[in-house]
Each structure stands twice: as C-alpha cells, then as structure tokens.
C-alpha cells in the first residue's frame, strides 16, 4: 500500500527536467549560503564582536529555514529529475554537513552531463546506422 502510494506520487512530474534542475541548483546553493551565514554567526559569537549574543540565533533560524526549503524543493523535484530513491536520500543527507550540497550538486551535474552525452552518442550512432550514412 505504502509503496504503491509512493510510486504514484513519484509518477507526478510537476516540472520539466531543466526546470527541476534549475530549482535544485538554486536550493543547493542557497543551503550552502545558509551554512556560510551560520558559520559567520558562530565566529561573531566566538570572537566577541558586537551583536554576539544575537548572531547565532538569527543565523541559525535563517539556516534552518533554508534547509527546510532545500528539503522541500528536493521532495518536489526529484521525481521530475527521475532520480531513484537512493539518489534522493543522498541529496537529503548532503544537506547535513557544511557545504555538502555543493559537493552533491557537482557530482549530480557530472553524472547528468555524462548521461546526456551517452544518450546523444547512442542517438547519433542509431541515426548513422539507420540512414546508412557510412555506405
């Protein structure tokens, strides 16, 4: 029952692949920016600069909100990107360590480019074969 419902939800693709990829990249970069803000807040508190008592709570809330937005975007775009559940789980876990989303985004972009190149090569090869261009 649960798997059937999950499969039905995954079949819904609200975005094109390019739209979903753009949203994912924005969310991943924003999440990394949230980490940068949080680390800056920690440094302000640690070194006793003005505003040290409020820096971490404010930057922590901003970072937490951005993380939740990243996870929300991830939930809505992974089916449009046709990612398997394992890749979705890796993307979600990448949001936990600092700047992990940047590493995951670069890896996902690399695999996406390679997959598109393989598809392009296969289509080109099939065109050559089917049109007897080599004869």
XYZ file of C-alpha atoms in Angstrom:
135
model
C 0.000 0.000 0.000
C 2.710 2.476 1.011
C 4.939 1.604 -1.938
C 2.001 1.891 -4.302
C 1.175 5.370 -2.972
C 4.828 6.390 -3.144
C 5.090 5.124 -6.720
C 2.018 7.137 -7.678
C 3.473 10.267 -6.093
C 6.757 9.711 -7.921
C 4.889 9.425 -11.221
C 3.739 13.030 -10.834
C 6.309 15.231 -12.509
C 5.330 18.864 -11.917
C 8.384 20.302 -13.691
C 10.360 19.691 -16.827
C 13.797 18.221 -16.194
C 15.533 21.535 -16.902
C 13.176 23.464 -14.604
C 13.659 20.897 -11.846
C 17.436 21.005 -12.272
C 17.467 24.816 -12.026
C 15.336 24.741 -8.867
C 17.580 22.096 -7.333
C 20.738 24.091 -8.095
C 19.245 27.242 -6.544
C 18.207 25.299 -3.446
C 21.620 23.607 -3.110
C 23.497 26.897 -3.443
C 21.115 28.606 -1.023
C 21.634 25.862 1.535
C 25.397 26.340 1.273
C 24.888 30.098 1.742
C 22.867 29.279 4.860
C 25.823 27.323 6.207
C 28.076 30.299 5.485
C 25.766 32.586 7.468
C 25.630 30.166 10.373
C 29.411 29.798 10.482
C 29.754 33.594 10.347
C 27.335 33.873 13.288
C 29.389 31.357 15.251
C 32.560 33.346 14.544
C 30.878 36.583 15.667
C 29.898 34.927 18.958
C 33.283 33.282 19.446
C 35.369 36.417 18.898
C 33.065 38.684 20.909
C 32.188 41.110 18.153
C 29.190 43.411 18.567
C 25.919 41.522 18.337
C 27.482 38.318 19.575
C 24.503 37.314 21.703
C 22.008 37.509 18.835
C 24.163 36.386 15.880
C 23.807 32.618 16.276
C 20.048 32.551 16.958
C 19.340 34.725 13.911
C 21.722 32.960 11.538
C 20.606 29.599 12.928
C 16.979 30.361 12.130
C 17.890 31.551 8.649
C 19.956 28.437 8.021
C 17.220 26.175 9.388
C 14.605 27.800 7.165
C 16.832 27.449 4.118
C 17.497 23.789 4.973
C 13.771 23.095 5.194
C 13.275 24.884 1.879
C 16.073 22.767 0.354
C 14.384 19.613 1.572
C 11.008 20.822 0.277
C 12.462 21.584 -3.152
C 14.168 18.207 -3.127
C 10.853 16.474 -2.442
C 9.143 18.274 -5.308
C 11.850 17.977 -7.978
C 13.389 14.527 -7.568
C 10.602 12.815 -9.482
C 10.925 15.359 -12.301
C 14.657 14.668 -12.372
C 13.859 10.937 -12.499
C 16.186 10.236 -9.585
C 15.961 6.886 -7.848
C 15.105 6.944 -4.145
C 18.728 6.236 -3.222
C 19.908 9.379 -5.004
C 17.148 11.371 -3.295
C 18.335 10.053 0.073
C 21.937 11.025 -0.746
C 20.787 14.513 -1.721
C 18.874 14.844 1.552
C 21.856 13.648 3.596
C 24.120 16.058 1.705
C 22.279 18.922 3.381
C 23.509 17.879 6.822
C 27.288 18.519 6.687
C 28.515 22.019 5.891
C 28.629 22.635 2.127
C 27.634 19.029 1.392
C 25.002 20.244 -1.056
C 27.724 21.851 -3.175
C 29.586 18.562 -3.430
C 26.408 16.637 -4.200
C 25.301 19.207 -6.794
C 28.648 18.985 -8.589
C 28.507 15.177 -8.596
C 24.888 15.180 -9.815
C 25.785 17.696 -12.566
C 28.691 15.494 -13.653
C 26.531 12.361 -13.811
C 23.798 14.301 -15.625
C 26.274 15.532 -18.271
C 27.693 12.036 -18.758
C 24.235 10.546 -19.098
C 23.253 13.165 -21.680
C 26.470 12.519 -23.639
C 25.763 8.773 -23.676
C 22.211 9.380 -24.891
C 23.453 11.778 -27.583
C 26.089 9.282 -28.715
C 23.533 6.460 -28.916
C 21.099 8.620 -30.890
C 23.850 9.696 -33.262
C 25.015 6.112 -33.740
C 21.473 4.917 -34.406
C 20.981 7.703 -36.946
C 24.166 6.753 -38.759
C 23.243 3.085 -38.769
C 19.616 3.572 -39.784
C 20.418 6.025 -42.599
C 23.361 4.012 -43.911
C 25.443 7.167 -43.861
C 28.642 5.167 -43.831
C 27.909 3.487 -47.191
